[in-house]
Amino acid sequence: MALESQRLAGDVAVVTGAASGLDRGIAMKLALNGAVVACADINDQGNQETVDMIKKAGGEAFPVHVDIADSASVKQAMKYIYDKMGKITILVNGAAYIKFSPIETCTDEEWEKVLKVDLTGYFYCLREVYPYMKASGGGRIVQLSSSSAKSGSSFGGPHYTAAKGGVISLTKYAARRWAKDNIRVNTICPGIADTPLGRHPEAPKGAFEEMLKNIPMGRVAVPEDIAGGVLFLVSDESRYVTGITLDINGGRYVYGN
Ligand SMILES: NC(=O)c1ccc[n+]([C@@H]2O[C@H](COP(=O)([O-])OP(=O)(O)OC[C@H]3O[C@@H](n4cnc5c(N)ncnc54)[C@H](O)[C@@H]3O)[C@@H](O)[C@H]2O)c1
């Protein structure tokens, strides 16, 4: 496969969650447009598969082990990438952990574990990438929230839903604060997608099919759909865009489910 473009030539992109699903598709898209991609995930095997897929397609990538819920691990990963490449100019925060327990029975442990990955982990990644991005002359950050953040969610539980809402606020905070450093920060809210998370065996029975019914375009998202939005938000075409939330959901504008 030939590269699609060189619009990200010279960029070094960190993609968390790259071992699977949407983030794998995003890593591929950034590499196919000229970025060197650091595939950062807790799942080493899946991560290596993504790297191999990117290389096979003619892109450049390397694996980095990270647990985004562990601040020391995030610190070490960002340092490793910066030391290896001499810059970090793109971060996609996409890794996620989902639970479906309803609020009435959600345990302290479940709440804390989900928030630790899906919100605190995003905070760690922002904090630890900032000095490197600043030293690189600026950059672009995209955070993966979810339509759940706006709908109240018939899918993920209260922890996942609240964490995804927090991601949108965290994006706005960072966008406002780091504009002076030439760092743009935006959120994407995907609708339901055909990935291991979207098809999770613990999800409420029939939720996937029910959500599909409410998508005017008549299909769920595939990684390429979300990756296209990420490419726009990290490209120069969006150079005056920061702090926004981009909904990519096949027209599910009425958040009824
Ligand atoms: N799939 C959907 O329907 C959907 C819908 C809306 C939003 N999203 C969001 O899009 C993003 C990607 O979702 P996906 O469907 O590709 O999920 P996925 O489950 O396929 O991939 C998530 C990745 O995150 C990694 N991960 C989990 N915990 C980690 C940790 N502590 N440290 C590092 N990596 C960790 C996993 O190993 C996995 O590779 C997520 O933020 C998700 O919440 C997904």
PDB file of C-alpha atoms and ligand atoms in Angstrom:
ATOM      1  CA  MET A   1       0.000   0.000   0.000  1.00  0.00           C
ATOM      2  CA  ALA A   2       1.316   3.486  -0.836  1.00  0.00           C
ATOM      3  CA  LEU A   3       1.188   6.366   1.611  1.00  0.00           C
ATOM      4  CA  GLU A   4      -1.935   8.527   1.213  1.00  0.00           C
ATOM      5  CA  SER A   5      -0.033  11.792   1.630  1.00  0.00           C
ATOM      6  CA  GLN A   6       2.942  13.421   3.263  1.00  0.00           C
ATOM      7  CA  ARG A   7       0.888  16.059   5.055  1.00  0.00           C
ATOM      8  CA  LEU A   8       2.227  14.874   8.447  1.00  0.00           C
ATOM      9  CA  ALA A   9       5.827  14.408   7.293  1.00  0.00           C
ATOM     10  CA  GLY A  10       8.139  15.443  10.120  1.00  0.00           C
ATOM     11  CA  ASP A  11       5.525  14.754  12.798  1.00  0.00           C
ATOM     12  CA  VAL A  12       6.012  12.327  15.665  1.00  0.00           C
ATOM     13  CA  ALA A  13       2.650  11.071  16.918  1.00  0.00           C
ATOM     14  CA  VAL A  14       1.865   9.195  20.123  1.00  0.00           C
ATOM     15  CA  VAL A  15      -1.353   7.146  19.912  1.00  0.00           C
ATOM     16  CA  THR A  16      -2.535   5.542  23.157  1.00  0.00           C
ATOM     17  CA  GLY A  17      -4.725   2.477  22.783  1.00  0.00           C
ATOM     18  CA  ALA A  18      -3.081   1.689  19.437  1.00  0.00           C
ATOM     19  CA  ALA A  19      -3.231  -2.086  19.975  1.00  0.00           C
ATOM     20  CA  SER A  20      -6.891  -2.272  19.023  1.00  0.00           C
ATOM     21  CA  GLY A  21      -9.991  -0.848  17.406  1.00  0.00           C
ATOM     22  CA  LEU A  22     -10.390   2.834  16.636  1.00  0.00           C
ATOM     23  CA  ASP A  23      -6.936   3.777  17.938  1.00  0.00           C
ATOM     24  CA  ARG A  24      -5.303   1.169  15.717  1.00  0.00           C
ATOM     25  CA  GLY A  25      -7.104   2.733  12.738  1.00  0.00           C
ATOM     26  CA  ILE A  26      -6.006   6.198  13.877  1.00  0.00           C
ATOM     27  CA  ALA A  27      -2.370   5.077  14.221  1.00  0.00           C
ATOM     28  CA  MET A  28      -2.534   3.633  10.716  1.00  0.00           C
ATOM     29  CA  LYS A  29      -4.082   6.805   9.282  1.00  0.00           C
ATOM     30  CA  LEU A  30      -1.439   9.087  10.820  1.00  0.00           C
ATOM     31  CA  ALA A  31       1.358   6.825   9.569  1.00  0.00           C
ATOM     32  CA  LEU A  32      -0.158   6.650   6.082  1.00  0.00           C
ATOM     33  CA  ASN A  33      -0.019  10.427   6.015  1.00  0.00           C
ATOM     34  CA  GLY A  34       3.663  10.639   6.886  1.00  0.00           C
ATOM     35  CA  ALA A  35       3.905  10.754  10.691  1.00  0.00           C
ATOM     36  CA  VAL A  36       6.171   8.432  12.649  1.00  0.00           C
ATOM     37  CA  VAL A  37       3.787   6.795  15.119  1.00  0.00           C
ATOM     38  CA  ALA A  38       4.611   5.655  18.644  1.00  0.00           C
ATOM     39  CA  CYS A  39       1.989   2.984  19.289  1.00  0.00           C
ATOM     40  CA  ALA A  40       1.439   3.140  23.046  1.00  0.00           C
ATOM     41  CA  ASP A  41      -0.613   0.461  24.789  1.00  0.00           C
ATOM     42  CA  ILE A  42      -0.697  -1.898  27.752  1.00  0.00           C
ATOM     43  CA  ASN A  43      -1.273  -4.818  25.348  1.00  0.00           C
ATOM     44  CA  ASP A  44       2.167  -5.551  23.886  1.00  0.00           C
ATOM     45  CA  GLN A  45       1.037  -8.217  21.461  1.00  0.00           C
ATOM     46  CA  GLY A  46      -1.730  -6.148  19.881  1.00  0.00           C
ATOM     47  CA  ASN A  47       0.559  -3.156  19.827  1.00  0.00           C
ATOM     48  CA  GLN A  48       3.235  -5.058  17.927  1.00  0.00           C
ATOM     49  CA  GLU A  49       0.584  -6.232  15.450  1.00  0.00           C
ATOM     50  CA  THR A  50      -0.361  -2.610  14.792  1.00  0.00           C
ATOM     51  CA  VAL A  51       3.274  -1.662  14.255  1.00  0.00           C
ATOM     52  CA  ASP A  52       3.679  -4.578  11.838  1.00  0.00           C
ATOM     53  CA  MET A  53       0.517  -3.561   9.947  1.00  0.00           C
ATOM     54  CA  ILE A  54       1.763   0.014   9.618  1.00  0.00           C
ATOM     55  CA  LYS A  55       5.195  -1.073   8.400  1.00  0.00           C
ATOM     56  CA  LYS A  56       3.636  -3.487   5.916  1.00  0.00           C
ATOM     57  CA  ALA A  57       1.577  -0.596   4.567  1.00  0.00           C
ATOM     58  CA  GLY A  58       4.720   1.499   4.075  1.00  0.00           C
ATOM     59  CA  GLY A  59       4.500   3.678   7.196  1.00  0.00           C
ATOM     60  CA  GLU A  60       6.826   4.167  10.154  1.00  0.00           C
ATOM     61  CA  ALA A  61       5.943   3.096  13.691  1.00  0.00           C
ATOM     62  CA  PHE A  62       7.364   1.605  16.860  1.00  0.00           C
ATOM     63  CA  PRO A  63       5.783   0.062  19.981  1.00  0.00           C
ATOM     64  CA  VAL A  64       5.851   1.570  23.458  1.00  0.00           C
ATOM     65  CA  HIS A  65       4.520  -0.228  26.507  1.00  0.00           C
ATOM     66  CA  VAL A  66       2.453   2.055  28.729  1.00  0.00           C
ATOM     67  CA  ASP A  67      -0.168   1.784  31.435  1.00  0.00           C
ATOM     68  CA  ILE A  68      -1.879   5.162  31.260  1.00  0.00           C
ATOM     69  CA  ALA A  69      -3.349   4.615  34.740  1.00  0.00           C
ATOM     70  CA  ASP A  70       0.192   4.681  36.165  1.00  0.00           C
ATOM     71  CA  SER A  71       1.769   8.133  36.139  1.00  0.00           C
ATOM     72  CA  ALA A  72       5.330   6.752  36.356  1.00  0.00           C
ATOM     73  CA  SER A  73       4.675   4.545  33.323  1.00  0.00           C
ATOM     74  CA  VAL A  74       3.310   7.491  31.339  1.00  0.00           C
ATOM     75  CA  LYS A  75       6.269   9.668  32.331  1.00  0.00           C
ATOM     76  CA  GLN A  76       8.719   6.972  31.271  1.00  0.00           C
ATOM     77  CA  ALA A  77       6.927   6.336  27.963  1.00  0.00           C
ATOM     78  CA  MET A  78       6.849   9.996  26.939  1.00  0.00           C
ATOM     79  CA  LYS A  79      10.531  10.415  27.859  1.00  0.00           C
ATOM     80  CA  TYR A  80      11.451   7.307  25.863  1.00  0.00           C
ATOM     81  CA  ILE A  81       9.620   8.592  22.782  1.00  0.00           C
ATOM     82  CA  TYR A  82      11.097  12.083  23.034  1.00  0.00           C
ATOM     83  CA  ASP A  83      14.626  10.784  23.623  1.00  0.00           C
ATOM     84  CA  LYS A  84      14.304   8.398  20.669  1.00  0.00           C
ATOM     85  CA  MET A  85      12.754  10.842  18.202  1.00  0.00           C
ATOM     86  CA  GLY A  86      13.853  14.285  19.454  1.00  0.00           C
ATOM     87  CA  LYS A  87      10.284  15.599  19.330  1.00  0.00           C
ATOM     88  CA  ILE A  88       6.622  14.836  19.988  1.00  0.00           C
ATOM     89  CA  THR A  89       4.168  16.900  17.928  1.00  0.00           C
ATOM     90  CA  ILE A  90       0.921  14.873  18.026  1.00  0.00           C
ATOM     91  CA  LEU A  91      -0.839  13.038  20.857  1.00  0.00           C
ATOM     92  CA  VAL A  92      -4.013  11.022  20.411  1.00  0.00           C
ATOM     93  CA  ASN A  93      -5.445   9.979  23.784  1.00  0.00           C
ATOM     94  CA  GLY A  94      -7.592   6.993  22.909  1.00  0.00           C
ATOM     95  CA  ALA A  95      -6.955   4.126  25.347  1.00  0.00           C
ATOM     96  CA  ALA A  96     -10.027   3.081  27.289  1.00  0.00           C
ATOM     97  CA  TYR A  97     -11.365   0.656  29.864  1.00  0.00           C
ATOM     98  CA  ILE A  98     -15.109   0.077  30.027  1.00  0.00           C
ATOM     99  CA  LYS A  99     -17.476  -1.354  32.605  1.00  0.00           C
ATOM    100  CA  PHE A 100     -21.231  -1.642  32.315  1.00  0.00           C
ATOM    101  CA  SER A 101     -22.314  -1.927  35.960  1.00  0.00           C
ATOM    102  CA  PRO A 102     -25.314   0.352  36.597  1.00  0.00           C
ATOM    103  CA  ILE A 103     -25.073   3.117  39.176  1.00  0.00           C
ATOM    104  CA  GLU A 104     -27.111   1.217  41.756  1.00  0.00           C
ATOM    105  CA  THR A 105     -24.593  -1.636  41.970  1.00  0.00           C
ATOM    106  CA  CYS A 106     -21.370   0.024  40.792  1.00  0.00           C
ATOM    107  CA  THR A 107     -18.682  -0.696  43.378  1.00  0.00           C
ATOM    108  CA  ASP A 108     -16.051   1.743  44.649  1.00  0.00           C
ATOM    109  CA  GLU A 109     -13.386  -0.377  42.980  1.00  0.00           C
ATOM    110  CA  GLU A 110     -15.120  -0.341  39.583  1.00  0.00           C
ATOM    111  CA  TRP A 111     -15.683   3.410  39.760  1.00  0.00           C
ATOM    112  CA  GLU A 112     -12.076   4.062  40.687  1.00  0.00           C
ATOM    113  CA  LYS A 113     -10.597   1.713  38.070  1.00  0.00           C
ATOM    114  CA  VAL A 114     -12.597   3.191  35.186  1.00  0.00           C
ATOM    115  CA  LEU A 115     -11.941   6.795  36.225  1.00  0.00           C
ATOM    116  CA  LYS A 116      -8.269   5.998  36.714  1.00  0.00           C
ATOM    117  CA  VAL A 117      -7.848   4.871  33.104  1.00  0.00           C
ATOM    118  CA  ASP A 118     -10.451   6.917  31.237  1.00  0.00           C
ATOM    119  CA  LEU A 119      -9.953  10.297  32.886  1.00  0.00           C
ATOM    120  CA  THR A 120      -6.901  10.328  35.171  1.00  0.00           C
ATOM    121  CA  GLY A 121      -4.915   8.482  32.494  1.00  0.00           C
ATOM    122  CA  TYR A 122      -5.772  11.179  29.972  1.00  0.00           C
ATOM    123  CA  PHE A 123      -4.644  13.819  32.467  1.00  0.00           C
ATOM    124  CA  TYR A 124      -1.322  11.996  33.023  1.00  0.00           C
ATOM    125  CA  CYS A 125      -0.720  11.830  29.271  1.00  0.00           C
ATOM    126  CA  LEU A 126      -1.462  15.545  28.820  1.00  0.00           C
ATOM    127  CA  ARG A 127       0.736  16.569  31.737  1.00  0.00           C
ATOM    128  CA  GLU A 128       3.656  14.386  30.718  1.00  0.00           C
ATOM    129  CA  VAL A 129       3.583  15.234  27.006  1.00  0.00           C
ATOM    130  CA  TYR A 130       3.333  18.981  27.553  1.00  0.00           C
ATOM    131  CA  PRO A 131       7.017  19.822  28.143  1.00  0.00           C
ATOM    132  CA  TYR A 132       8.055  17.734  25.144  1.00  0.00           C
ATOM    133  CA  MET A 133       5.436  19.251  22.871  1.00  0.00           C
ATOM    134  CA  LYS A 134       6.392  22.725  24.021  1.00  0.00           C
ATOM    135  CA  ALA A 135      10.057  21.946  23.379  1.00  0.00           C
ATOM    136  CA  SER A 136       9.024  20.698  19.916  1.00  0.00           C
ATOM    137  CA  GLY A 137       7.589  24.121  19.061  1.00  0.00           C
ATOM    138  CA  GLY A 138       3.947  23.132  19.632  1.00  0.00           C
ATOM    139  CA  GLY A 139       1.604  20.349  18.617  1.00  0.00           C
ATOM    140  CA  ARG A 140      -1.884  18.973  18.262  1.00  0.00           C
ATOM    141  CA  ILE A 141      -3.759  16.774  20.708  1.00  0.00           C
ATOM    142  CA  VAL A 142      -6.949  14.816  20.073  1.00  0.00           C
ATOM    143  CA  GLN A 143      -8.824  13.155  22.921  1.00  0.00           C
ATOM    144  CA  LEU A 144     -11.351  10.383  22.367  1.00  0.00           C
ATOM    145  CA  SER A 145     -14.518  10.932  24.356  1.00  0.00           C
ATOM    146  CA  SER A 146     -17.811   9.310  23.341  1.00  0.00           C
ATOM    147  CA  SER A 147     -21.370  10.119  22.374  1.00  0.00           C
ATOM    148  CA  SER A 148     -22.076   8.566  25.802  1.00  0.00           C
ATOM    149  CA  ALA A 149     -20.795  11.790  27.357  1.00  0.00           C
ATOM    150  CA  LYS A 150     -23.679  13.713  25.800  1.00  0.00           C
ATOM    151  CA  SER A 151     -26.448  11.096  25.767  1.00  0.00           C
ATOM    152  CA  GLY A 152     -26.158   9.858  29.342  1.00  0.00           C
ATOM    153  CA  SER A 153     -25.453   6.512  27.694  1.00  0.00           C
ATOM    154  CA  SER A 154     -27.466   3.341  27.360  1.00  0.00           C
ATOM    155  CA  PHE A 155     -24.146   1.543  26.892  1.00  0.00           C
ATOM    156  CA  GLY A 156     -21.304   2.193  29.366  1.00  0.00           C
ATOM    157  CA  GLY A 157     -21.955   2.592  33.081  1.00  0.00           C
ATOM    158  CA  PRO A 158     -21.859   5.781  35.182  1.00  0.00           C
ATOM    159  CA  HIS A 159     -18.064   5.623  35.548  1.00  0.00           C
ATOM    160  CA  TYR A 160     -17.415   5.395  31.784  1.00  0.00           C
ATOM    161  CA  THR A 161     -20.048   8.033  31.002  1.00  0.00           C
ATOM    162  CA  ALA A 162     -18.750  10.504  33.588  1.00  0.00           C
ATOM    163  CA  ALA A 163     -15.125   9.943  32.600  1.00  0.00           C
ATOM    164  CA  LYS A 164     -15.975  10.654  28.958  1.00  0.00           C
ATOM    165  CA  GLY A 165     -17.740  13.862  30.015  1.00  0.00           C
ATOM    166  CA  GLY A 166     -14.653  14.814  31.984  1.00  0.00           C
ATOM    167  CA  VAL A 167     -12.503  14.299  28.904  1.00  0.00           C
ATOM    168  CA  ILE A 168     -14.447  17.024  27.068  1.00  0.00           C
ATOM    169  CA  SER A 169     -13.895  19.496  29.923  1.00  0.00           C
ATOM    170  CA  LEU A 170     -10.236  18.545  30.243  1.00  0.00           C
ATOM    171  CA  THR A 171      -9.791  19.210  26.527  1.00  0.00           C
ATOM    172  CA  LYS A 172     -11.314  22.676  26.822  1.00  0.00           C
ATOM    173  CA  TYR A 173      -9.110  23.491  29.813  1.00  0.00           C
ATOM    174  CA  ALA A 174      -5.923  22.416  28.042  1.00  0.00           C
ATOM    175  CA  ALA A 175      -6.952  24.126  24.783  1.00  0.00           C
ATOM    176  CA  ARG A 176      -7.415  27.434  26.583  1.00  0.00           C
ATOM    177  CA  ARG A 177      -4.234  27.131  28.607  1.00  0.00           C
ATOM    178  CA  TRP A 178      -1.865  25.898  25.889  1.00  0.00           C
ATOM    179  CA  ALA A 179      -2.975  28.000  22.913  1.00  0.00           C
ATOM    180  CA  LYS A 180      -0.107  30.353  23.748  1.00  0.00           C
ATOM    181  CA  ASP A 181       2.297  27.411  23.329  1.00  0.00           C
ATOM    182  CA  ASN A 182       0.992  26.651  19.832  1.00  0.00           C
ATOM    183  CA  ILE A 183      -0.686  23.493  21.104  1.00  0.00           C
ATOM    184  CA  ARG A 184      -4.229  22.787  19.895  1.00  0.00           C
ATOM    185  CA  VAL A 185      -6.415  20.371  21.842  1.00  0.00           C
ATOM    186  CA  ASN A 186      -9.707  18.956  20.545  1.00  0.00           C
ATOM    187  CA  THR A 187     -12.129  16.146  21.363  1.00  0.00           C
ATOM    188  CA  ILE A 188     -13.814  13.601  19.135  1.00  0.00           C
ATOM    189  CA  CYS A 189     -17.040  11.935  20.287  1.00  0.00           C
ATOM    190  CA  PRO A 190     -17.504   8.748  18.279  1.00  0.00           C
ATOM    191  CA  GLY A 191     -20.860   7.025  18.179  1.00  0.00           C
ATOM    192  CA  ILE A 192     -21.025   3.251  18.538  1.00  0.00           C
ATOM    193  CA  ALA A 193     -18.295   1.529  16.537  1.00  0.00           C
ATOM    194  CA  ASP A 194     -17.503  -1.972  15.412  1.00  0.00           C
ATOM    195  CA  THR A 195     -14.530  -2.667  17.700  1.00  0.00           C
ATOM    196  CA  PRO A 196     -13.858  -4.984  20.646  1.00  0.00           C
ATOM    197  CA  LEU A 197     -15.156  -2.232  22.950  1.00  0.00           C
ATOM    198  CA  GLY A 198     -18.268  -1.579  20.881  1.00  0.00           C
ATOM    199  CA  ARG A 199     -18.971  -5.335  20.708  1.00  0.00           C
ATOM    200  CA  HIS A 200     -18.008  -5.979  24.342  1.00  0.00           C
ATOM    201  CA  PRO A 201     -19.477  -9.262  25.649  1.00  0.00           C
ATOM    202  CA  GLU A 202     -20.444  -7.628  28.973  1.00  0.00           C
ATOM    203  CA  ALA A 203     -22.442  -4.816  27.308  1.00  0.00           C
ATOM    204  CA  PRO A 204     -26.176  -4.705  28.032  1.00  0.00           C
ATOM    205  CA  LYS A 205     -27.902  -7.283  25.826  1.00  0.00           C
ATOM    206  CA  GLY A 206     -29.130  -5.778  22.569  1.00  0.00           C
ATOM    207  CA  ALA A 207     -27.572  -2.340  23.225  1.00  0.00           C
ATOM    208  CA  PHE A 208     -25.448  -2.438  20.077  1.00  0.00           C
ATOM    209  CA  GLU A 209     -28.448  -3.303  17.862  1.00  0.00           C
ATOM    210  CA  GLU A 210     -30.657  -0.721  19.615  1.00  0.00           C
ATOM    211  CA  MET A 211     -28.114   2.048  19.016  1.00  0.00           C
ATOM    212  CA  LEU A 212     -27.771   1.034  15.385  1.00  0.00           C
ATOM    213  CA  LYS A 213     -31.500   1.660  14.892  1.00  0.00           C
ATOM    214  CA  ASN A 214     -31.005   5.309  15.819  1.00  0.00           C
ATOM    215  CA  ILE A 215     -28.237   6.052  13.329  1.00  0.00           C
ATOM    216  CA  PRO A 216     -29.696   7.811  10.260  1.00  0.00           C
ATOM    217  CA  MET A 217     -26.811   6.611   8.088  1.00  0.00           C
ATOM    218  CA  GLY A 218     -27.793   3.040   8.915  1.00  0.00           C
ATOM    219  CA  ARG A 219     -24.453   1.648  10.044  1.00  0.00           C
ATOM    220  CA  VAL A 220     -22.085   1.843  13.009  1.00  0.00           C
ATOM    221  CA  ALA A 221     -18.674   3.500  12.735  1.00  0.00           C
ATOM    222  CA  VAL A 222     -15.548   1.762  11.514  1.00  0.00           C
ATOM    223  CA  PRO A 223     -12.060   2.934  12.561  1.00  0.00           C
ATOM    224  CA  GLU A 224     -11.497   4.767   9.262  1.00  0.00           C
ATOM    225  CA  ASP A 225     -14.521   7.016   9.985  1.00  0.00           C
ATOM    226  CA  ILE A 226     -12.986   8.275  13.218  1.00  0.00           C
ATOM    227  CA  ALA A 227      -9.438   8.368  11.839  1.00  0.00           C
ATOM    228  CA  GLY A 228     -10.559  10.824   9.145  1.00  0.00           C
ATOM    229  CA  GLY A 229     -11.693  13.248  11.837  1.00  0.00           C
ATOM    230  CA  VAL A 230      -8.431  12.846  13.722  1.00  0.00           C
ATOM    231  CA  LEU A 231      -6.459  13.524  10.549  1.00  0.00           C
ATOM    232  CA  PHE A 232      -8.358  16.787  10.070  1.00  0.00           C
ATOM    233  CA  LEU A 233      -7.766  17.860  13.677  1.00  0.00           C
ATOM    234  CA  VAL A 234      -4.006  17.217  13.542  1.00  0.00           C
ATOM    235  CA  SER A 235      -3.555  18.749  10.081  1.00  0.00           C
ATOM    236  CA  ASP A 236      -2.903  22.336   9.127  1.00  0.00           C
ATOM    237  CA  GLU A 237      -6.418  22.511   7.631  1.00  0.00           C
ATOM    238  CA  SER A 238      -7.722  22.830  11.212  1.00  0.00           C
ATOM    239  CA  ARG A 239      -5.067  25.306  12.334  1.00  0.00           C
ATOM    240  CA  TYR A 240      -7.659  27.761  13.779  1.00  0.00           C
ATOM    241  CA  VAL A 241      -9.610  25.023  15.598  1.00  0.00           C
ATOM    242  CA  THR A 242      -9.065  24.359  19.286  1.00  0.00           C
ATOM    243  CA  GLY A 243     -11.245  23.292  22.207  1.00  0.00           C
ATOM    244  CA  ILE A 244     -14.003  21.835  20.028  1.00  0.00           C
ATOM    245  CA  THR A 245     -15.902  18.575  20.291  1.00  0.00           C
ATOM    246  CA  LEU A 246     -16.363  16.867  16.931  1.00  0.00           C
ATOM    247  CA  ASP A 247     -19.264  14.393  16.795  1.00  0.00           C
ATOM    248  CA  ILE A 248     -18.669  11.499  14.395  1.00  0.00           C
ATOM    249  CA  ASN A 249     -21.747   9.329  14.699  1.00  0.00           C
ATOM    250  CA  GLY A 250     -23.535   8.803  11.385  1.00  0.00           C
ATOM    251  CA  GLY A 251     -26.048  11.544  12.121  1.00  0.00           C
ATOM    252  CA  ARG A 252     -27.135  10.501  15.598  1.00  0.00           C
ATOM    253  CA  TYR A 253     -27.611  14.127  16.558  1.00  0.00           C
ATOM    254  CA  VAL A 254     -30.608  13.463  18.763  1.00  0.00           C
ATOM    255  CA  TYR A 255     -29.036  11.764  21.713  1.00  0.00           C
ATOM    256  CA  GLY A 256     -31.906   9.444  22.455  1.00  0.00           C
ATOM    257  CA  ASN A 257     -29.872   6.384  23.364  1.00  0.00           C
TER     258      ASN A 257
HETATM  259  N1  LIG B   1     -15.999   1.423  20.070  1.00  0.00           N
HETATM  260  C1  LIG B   1     -16.971   2.272  20.345  1.00  0.00           C
HETATM  261  O1  LIG B   1     -18.159   1.992  20.116  1.00  0.00           O
HETATM  262  C2  LIG B   1     -16.635   3.633  20.898  1.00  0.00           C
HETATM  263  C3  LIG B   1     -17.652   4.592  20.922  1.00  0.00           C
HETATM  264  C4  LIG B   1     -17.374   5.851  21.463  1.00  0.00           C
HETATM  265  C5  LIG B   1     -16.116   6.126  21.952  1.00  0.00           C
HETATM  266  N2  LIG B   1     -15.138   5.186  21.906  1.00  0.00           N
HETATM  267  C6  LIG B   1     -13.824   5.543  22.429  1.00  0.00           C
HETATM  268  O2  LIG B   1     -12.862   5.400  21.403  1.00  0.00           O
HETATM  269  C7  LIG B   1     -11.604   4.998  21.983  1.00  0.00           C
HETATM  270  C8  LIG B   1     -11.136   3.725  21.320  1.00  0.00           C
HETATM  271  O3  LIG B   1     -12.098   2.704  21.575  1.00  0.00           O
HETATM  272  P1  LIG B   1     -12.004   1.279  20.886  1.00  0.00           P
HETATM  273  O4  LIG B   1     -13.369   0.883  20.548  1.00  0.00           O
HETATM  274  O5  LIG B   1     -10.950   1.294  19.860  1.00  0.00           O
HETATM  275  O6  LIG B   1     -11.550   0.386  22.152  1.00  0.00           O
HETATM  276  P2  LIG B   1     -10.682  -0.970  22.205  1.00  0.00           P
HETATM  277  O7  LIG B   1     -11.131  -1.660  23.445  1.00  0.00           O
HETATM  278  O8  LIG B   1     -10.743  -1.694  20.915  1.00  0.00           O
HETATM  279  O9  LIG B   1      -9.193  -0.415  22.413  1.00  0.00           O
HETATM  280  C9  LIG B   1      -8.825   0.213  23.596  1.00  0.00           C
HETATM  281  C10 LIG B   1      -7.326   0.048  23.775  1.00  0.00           C
HETATM  282  O10 LIG B   1      -6.956   0.696  25.005  1.00  0.00           O
HETATM  283  C11 LIG B   1      -5.951  -0.125  25.602  1.00  0.00           C
HETATM  284  N3  LIG B   1      -5.877   0.136  27.043  1.00  0.00           N
HETATM  285  C12 LIG B   1      -6.804  -0.158  27.978  1.00  0.00           C
HETATM  286  N4  LIG B   1      -6.363   0.210  29.186  1.00  0.00           N
HETATM  287  C13 LIG B   1      -5.131   0.746  29.010  1.00  0.00           C
HETATM  288  C14 LIG B   1      -4.167   1.291  29.888  1.00  0.00           C
HETATM  289  N5  LIG B   1      -4.372   1.360  31.220  1.00  0.00           N
HETATM  290  N6  LIG B   1      -3.006   1.771  29.386  1.00  0.00           N
HETATM  291  C15 LIG B   1      -2.774   1.691  28.046  1.00  0.00           C
HETATM  292  N7  LIG B   1      -3.644   1.166  27.167  1.00  0.00           N
HETATM  293  C16 LIG B   1      -4.809   0.691  27.647  1.00  0.00           C
HETATM  294  C17 LIG B   1      -6.384  -1.557  25.296  1.00  0.00           C
HETATM  295  O11 LIG B   1      -5.314  -2.469  25.453  1.00  0.00           O
HETATM  296  C18 LIG B   1      -6.874  -1.415  23.874  1.00  0.00           C
HETATM  297  O12 LIG B   1      -5.833  -1.654  22.956  1.00  0.00           O
HETATM  298  C19 LIG B   1     -11.872   4.847  23.484  1.00  0.00           C
HETATM  299  O13 LIG B   1     -11.485   6.015  24.151  1.00  0.00           O
HETATM  300  C20 LIG B   1     -13.365   4.635  23.548  1.00  0.00           C
HETATM  301  O14 LIG B   1     -13.889   5.009  24.798  1.00  0.00           O
HETATM  302  C21 LIG B   1     -15.372   3.940  21.382  1.00  0.00           C
END
